[in-house]
Short mmCIF file of C-alpha atoms in Angstrom, two decimals:
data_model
loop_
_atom_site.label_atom_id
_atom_site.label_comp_id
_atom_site.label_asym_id
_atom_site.label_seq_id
_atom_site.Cartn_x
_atom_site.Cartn_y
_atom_site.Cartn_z
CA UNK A 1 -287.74 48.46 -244.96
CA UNK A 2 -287.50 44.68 -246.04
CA UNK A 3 -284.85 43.55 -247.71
CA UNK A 4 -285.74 42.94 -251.60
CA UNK A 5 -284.20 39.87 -252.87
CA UNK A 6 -282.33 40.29 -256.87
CA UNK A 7 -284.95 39.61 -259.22
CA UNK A 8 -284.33 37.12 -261.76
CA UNK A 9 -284.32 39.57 -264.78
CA UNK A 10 -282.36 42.66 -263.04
CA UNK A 11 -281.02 44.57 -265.77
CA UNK A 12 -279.09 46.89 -263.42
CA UNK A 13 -276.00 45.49 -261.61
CA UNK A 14 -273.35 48.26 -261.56
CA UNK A 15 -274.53 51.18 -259.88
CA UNK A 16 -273.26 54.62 -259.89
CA UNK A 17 -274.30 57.07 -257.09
CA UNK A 18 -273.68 61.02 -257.07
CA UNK A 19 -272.69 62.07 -253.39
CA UNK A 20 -273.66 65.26 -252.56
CA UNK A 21 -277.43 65.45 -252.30
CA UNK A 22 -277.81 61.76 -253.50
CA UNK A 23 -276.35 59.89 -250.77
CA UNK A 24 -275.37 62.98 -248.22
CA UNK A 25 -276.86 65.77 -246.87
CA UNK A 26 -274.83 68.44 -248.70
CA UNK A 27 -276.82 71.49 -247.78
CA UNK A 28 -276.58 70.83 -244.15
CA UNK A 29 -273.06 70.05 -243.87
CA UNK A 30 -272.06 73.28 -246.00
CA UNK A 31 -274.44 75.46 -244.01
CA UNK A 32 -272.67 73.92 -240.55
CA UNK A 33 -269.09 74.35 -241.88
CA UNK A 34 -270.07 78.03 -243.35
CA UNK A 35 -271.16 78.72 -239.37
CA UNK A 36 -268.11 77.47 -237.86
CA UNK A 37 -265.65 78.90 -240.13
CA UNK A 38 -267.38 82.27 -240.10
CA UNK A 39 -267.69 82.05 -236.33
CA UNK A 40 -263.77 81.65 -236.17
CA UNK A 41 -263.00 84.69 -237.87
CA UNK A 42 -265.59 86.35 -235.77
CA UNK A 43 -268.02 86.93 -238.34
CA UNK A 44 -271.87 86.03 -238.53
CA UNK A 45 -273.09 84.09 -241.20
CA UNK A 46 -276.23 86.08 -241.98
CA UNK A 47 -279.07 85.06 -244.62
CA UNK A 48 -278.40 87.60 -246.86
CA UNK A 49 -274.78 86.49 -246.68
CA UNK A 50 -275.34 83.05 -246.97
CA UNK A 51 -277.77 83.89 -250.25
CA UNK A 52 -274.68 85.46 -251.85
CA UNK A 53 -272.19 83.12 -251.45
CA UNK A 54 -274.59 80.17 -252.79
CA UNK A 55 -275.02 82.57 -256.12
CA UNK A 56 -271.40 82.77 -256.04
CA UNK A 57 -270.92 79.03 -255.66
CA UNK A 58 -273.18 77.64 -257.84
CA UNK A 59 -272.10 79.63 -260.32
CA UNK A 60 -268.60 79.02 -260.38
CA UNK A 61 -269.43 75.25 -259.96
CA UNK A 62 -271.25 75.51 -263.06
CA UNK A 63 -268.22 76.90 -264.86
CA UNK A 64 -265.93 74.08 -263.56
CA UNK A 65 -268.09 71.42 -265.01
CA UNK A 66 -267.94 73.29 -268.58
CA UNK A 67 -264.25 73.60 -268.15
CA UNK A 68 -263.83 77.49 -267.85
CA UNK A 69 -262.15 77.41 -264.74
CA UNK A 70 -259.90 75.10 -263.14
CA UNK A 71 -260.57 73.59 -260.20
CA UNK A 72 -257.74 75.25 -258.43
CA UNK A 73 -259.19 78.87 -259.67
CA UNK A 74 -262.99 77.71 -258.21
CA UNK A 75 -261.51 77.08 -254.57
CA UNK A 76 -259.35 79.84 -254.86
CA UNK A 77 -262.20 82.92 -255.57
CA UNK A 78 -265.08 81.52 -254.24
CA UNK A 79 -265.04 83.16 -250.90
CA UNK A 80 -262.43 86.25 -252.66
CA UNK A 81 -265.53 87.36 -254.35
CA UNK A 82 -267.67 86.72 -251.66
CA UNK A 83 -265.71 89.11 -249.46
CA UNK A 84 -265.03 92.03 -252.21
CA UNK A 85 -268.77 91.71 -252.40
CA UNK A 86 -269.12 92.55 -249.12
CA UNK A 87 -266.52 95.09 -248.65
CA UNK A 88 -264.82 92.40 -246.17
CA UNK A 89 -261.06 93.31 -245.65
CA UNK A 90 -258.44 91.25 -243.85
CA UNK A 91 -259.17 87.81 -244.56
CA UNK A 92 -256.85 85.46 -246.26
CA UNK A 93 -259.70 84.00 -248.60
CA UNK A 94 -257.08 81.02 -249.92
CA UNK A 95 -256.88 80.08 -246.15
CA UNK A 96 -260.23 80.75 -244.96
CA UNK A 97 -261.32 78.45 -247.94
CA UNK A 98 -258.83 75.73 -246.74
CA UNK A 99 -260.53 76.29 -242.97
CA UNK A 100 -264.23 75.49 -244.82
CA UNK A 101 -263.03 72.41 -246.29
CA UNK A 102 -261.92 71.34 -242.99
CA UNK A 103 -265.19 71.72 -241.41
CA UNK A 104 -266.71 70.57 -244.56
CA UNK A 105 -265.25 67.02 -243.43
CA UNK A 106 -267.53 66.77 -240.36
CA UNK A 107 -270.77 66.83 -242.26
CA UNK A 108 -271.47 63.14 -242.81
CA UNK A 109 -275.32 63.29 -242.53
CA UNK A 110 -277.17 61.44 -244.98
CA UNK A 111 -279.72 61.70 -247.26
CA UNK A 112 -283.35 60.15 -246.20
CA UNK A 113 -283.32 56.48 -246.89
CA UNK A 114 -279.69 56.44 -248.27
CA UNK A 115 -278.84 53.73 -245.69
CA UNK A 116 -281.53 50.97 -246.78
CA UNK A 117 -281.16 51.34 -250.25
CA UNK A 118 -277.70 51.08 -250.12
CA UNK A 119 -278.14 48.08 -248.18
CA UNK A 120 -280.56 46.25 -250.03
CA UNK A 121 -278.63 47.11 -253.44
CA UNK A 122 -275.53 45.57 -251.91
CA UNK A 123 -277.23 42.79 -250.94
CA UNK A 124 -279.13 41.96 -253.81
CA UNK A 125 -275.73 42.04 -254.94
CA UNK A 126 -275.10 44.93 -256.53
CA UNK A 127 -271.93 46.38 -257.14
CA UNK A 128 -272.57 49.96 -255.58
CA UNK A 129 -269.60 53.03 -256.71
CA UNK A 130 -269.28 56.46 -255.65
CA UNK A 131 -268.81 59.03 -258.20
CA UNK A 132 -268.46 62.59 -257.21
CA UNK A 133 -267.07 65.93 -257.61
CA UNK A 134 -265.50 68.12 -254.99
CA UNK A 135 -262.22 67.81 -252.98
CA UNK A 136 -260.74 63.94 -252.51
CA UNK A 137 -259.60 64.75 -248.94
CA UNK A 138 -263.00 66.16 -247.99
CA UNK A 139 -265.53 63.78 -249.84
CA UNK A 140 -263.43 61.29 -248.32
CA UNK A 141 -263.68 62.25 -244.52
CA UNK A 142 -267.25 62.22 -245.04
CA UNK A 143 -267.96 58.97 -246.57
CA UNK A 144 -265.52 57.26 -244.12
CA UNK A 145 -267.76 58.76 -241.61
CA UNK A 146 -271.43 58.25 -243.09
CA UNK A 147 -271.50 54.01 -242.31
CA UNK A 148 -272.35 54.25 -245.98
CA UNK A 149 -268.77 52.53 -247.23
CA UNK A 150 -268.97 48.87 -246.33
CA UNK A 151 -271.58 48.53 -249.38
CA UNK A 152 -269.32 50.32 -251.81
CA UNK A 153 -266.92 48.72 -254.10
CA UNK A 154 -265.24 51.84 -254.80
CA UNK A 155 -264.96 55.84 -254.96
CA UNK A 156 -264.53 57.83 -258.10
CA UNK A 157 -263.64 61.67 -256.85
CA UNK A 158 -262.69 64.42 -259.71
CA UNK A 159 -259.87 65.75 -258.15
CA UNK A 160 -258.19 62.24 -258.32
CA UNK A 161 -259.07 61.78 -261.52
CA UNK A 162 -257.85 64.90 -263.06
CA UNK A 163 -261.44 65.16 -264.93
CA UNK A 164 -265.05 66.07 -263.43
CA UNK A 165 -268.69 65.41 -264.18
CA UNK A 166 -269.91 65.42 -266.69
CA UNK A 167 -267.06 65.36 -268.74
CA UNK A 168 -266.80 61.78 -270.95
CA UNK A 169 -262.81 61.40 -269.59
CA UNK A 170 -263.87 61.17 -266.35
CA UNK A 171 -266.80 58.59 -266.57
CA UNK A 172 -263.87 56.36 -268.85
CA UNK A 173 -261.33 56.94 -266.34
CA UNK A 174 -263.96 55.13 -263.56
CA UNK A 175 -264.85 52.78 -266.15
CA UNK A 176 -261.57 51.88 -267.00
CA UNK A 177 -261.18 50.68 -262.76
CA UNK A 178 -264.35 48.95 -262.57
CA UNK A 179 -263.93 45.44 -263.30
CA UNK A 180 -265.78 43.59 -265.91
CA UNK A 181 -267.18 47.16 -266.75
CA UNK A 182 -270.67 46.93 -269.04
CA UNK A 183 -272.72 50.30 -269.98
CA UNK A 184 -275.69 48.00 -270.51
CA UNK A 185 -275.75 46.90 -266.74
CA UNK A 186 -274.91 50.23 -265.30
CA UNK A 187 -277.27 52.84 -263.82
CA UNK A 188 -276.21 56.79 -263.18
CA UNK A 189 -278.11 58.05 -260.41
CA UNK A 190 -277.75 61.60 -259.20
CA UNK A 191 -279.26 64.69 -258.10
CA UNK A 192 -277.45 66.87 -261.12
CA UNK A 193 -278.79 67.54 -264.82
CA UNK A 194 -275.82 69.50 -265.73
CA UNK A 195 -273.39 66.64 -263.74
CA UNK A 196 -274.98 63.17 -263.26
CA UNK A 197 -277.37 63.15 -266.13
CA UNK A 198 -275.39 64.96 -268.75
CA UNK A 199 -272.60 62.81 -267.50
CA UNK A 200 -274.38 59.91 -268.33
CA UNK A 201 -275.26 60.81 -271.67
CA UNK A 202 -271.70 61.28 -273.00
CA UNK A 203 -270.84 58.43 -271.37
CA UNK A 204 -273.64 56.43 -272.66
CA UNK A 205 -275.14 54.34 -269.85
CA UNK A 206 -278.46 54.76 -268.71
CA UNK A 207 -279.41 57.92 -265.92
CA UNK A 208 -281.91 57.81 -263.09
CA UNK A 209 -282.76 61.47 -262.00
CA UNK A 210 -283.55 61.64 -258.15
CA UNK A 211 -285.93 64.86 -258.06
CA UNK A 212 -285.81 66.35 -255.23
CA UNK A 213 -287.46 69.78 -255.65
CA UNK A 214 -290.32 68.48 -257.96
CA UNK A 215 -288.63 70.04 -260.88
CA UNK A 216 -289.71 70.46 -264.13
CA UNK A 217 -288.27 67.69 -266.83
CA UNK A 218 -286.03 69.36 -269.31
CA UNK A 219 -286.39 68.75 -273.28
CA UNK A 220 -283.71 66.45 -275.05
CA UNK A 221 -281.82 65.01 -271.80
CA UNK A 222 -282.35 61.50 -272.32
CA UNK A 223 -283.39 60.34 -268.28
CA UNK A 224 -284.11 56.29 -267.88
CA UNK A 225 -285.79 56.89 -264.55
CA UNK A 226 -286.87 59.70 -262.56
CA UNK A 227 -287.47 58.98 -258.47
CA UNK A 228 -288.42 61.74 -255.72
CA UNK A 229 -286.60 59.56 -253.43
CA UNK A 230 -283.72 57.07 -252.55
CA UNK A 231 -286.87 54.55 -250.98
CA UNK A 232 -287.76 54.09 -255.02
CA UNK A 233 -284.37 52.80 -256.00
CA UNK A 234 -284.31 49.07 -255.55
CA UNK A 235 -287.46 48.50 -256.83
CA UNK A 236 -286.79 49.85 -260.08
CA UNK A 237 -282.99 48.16 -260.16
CA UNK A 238 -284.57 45.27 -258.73
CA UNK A 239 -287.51 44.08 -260.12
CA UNK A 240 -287.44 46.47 -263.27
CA UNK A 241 -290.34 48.38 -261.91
CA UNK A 242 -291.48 50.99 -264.56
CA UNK A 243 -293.78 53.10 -262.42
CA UNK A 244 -291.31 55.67 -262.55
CA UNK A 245 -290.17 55.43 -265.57
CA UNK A 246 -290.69 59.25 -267.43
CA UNK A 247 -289.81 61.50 -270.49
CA UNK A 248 -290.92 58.27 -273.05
CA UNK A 249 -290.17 59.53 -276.40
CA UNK A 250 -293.95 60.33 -277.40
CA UNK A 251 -293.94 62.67 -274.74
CA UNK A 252 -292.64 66.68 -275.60
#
């Protein structure tokens, strides 16, 4: 991919990335840690298994970003439930959680086309910042090992924060550490309706949706830009490309 000089008119300048199934490969590094920590306790991570725990997941992860749980409480039952699911006696789920992070840290594999666009953001000059949920230690250990941080002015995890996605504390805590901070030069761009998205409507900057999954648009979630892939991004940031542009007002 050629490198796409800054366009005269670029509205964009301050970018905001998700992490986890923006810029890296979370399914593939949770499926590989799952594996290995399974493996240690001499267990097999089957299908079925790995089905359940995803349900289990998911569902507490929604909770944490409406503030019914704590973060401390998600890490803490996740796998607890998983194994009284199961009928699984003998584990220490608080430790065997603690284990999964570990092997969490190895999964650095990024997204398709993360890398260039990245690269051509930065330099176009962009300022490029992380912003993510999850565990600092973690998320850490995997950026530091993706080659994605030299184009990155910064990292913005929850747990540092004391807030999460989508909540409007957390986007003013990272806005409060970005220098020369505008909302009318920044772009959210994430995988997440409920984190990214949202979290860019209560913070009021502009949202780019990267749709994976060819999902369905939802009703009343205001969305700037909608991509099916990282390779989009500098055009649109760029040279204010509207080809991807969706969910125009007239439209319901």
């Amino acid at each position: 991919i050629k490198t796409i000089q800054k366009g005269i008119d670029m509205k964009y300048d301050i970018i905001l990335l998700d992490a986890d199934e923006t810029l890296m490969d979370f399914p593939d590094a949770e499926h590989q840690a799952l594996v290995r920590t399974f493996e240690d306790h001499h267990l097999t991570l089957t299908p079925p298994i790995d089905q359940l725990y995803q349900q289990i997941n998911s569902g507490l992860w929604k909770q944490f970003e409406q503030q019914l749980i704590t973060r401390k409480q998600l890490l803490s039952t996740r796998f607890a439930q998983l194994f009284d699911t199961l009928g699984i006696t003998g584990i220490d789920s608080e430790n065997f959680n603690r284990e999964y992070l570990f092997n969490l840290g190895y999964g650095s594999k990024t997204m398709p086309y993360a890398q260039e666009c990245c690269q051509q953001l930065y330099q176009a000059g962009c300022r490029l910042y992380i912003l993510t949920n999850g565990v600092a230690a973690t998320q850490r250990r995997r950026l530091d090992a993706s080659g994605l941080m030299p184009y990155f002015s910064g990292v913005f995890v929850s747990e540092e924060s004391g807030y999460q996605k989508p909540l409007k504390e957390y986007f003013d805590y990272v806005f409060a550490r970005i220098p020369d901070f505008d909302r009318q030069r920044a772009l959210m761009v994430g995988d997440s309706l409920s984190s990214d998205i949202e979290g860019a409507r209560r913070a009021g900057v502009d949202a780019c949706w990267l749709n994976l999954h060819d999902k369905q648009p939802p009703e009343g979630l205001p969305i700037r830009f909608t991509i099916s892939s990282l390779r989009q991004l500098p055009d649109i940031i760029l040279h204010g490309a509207e080809s991807f542009q969706v969910h125009k007002e007239e439209k319901k």
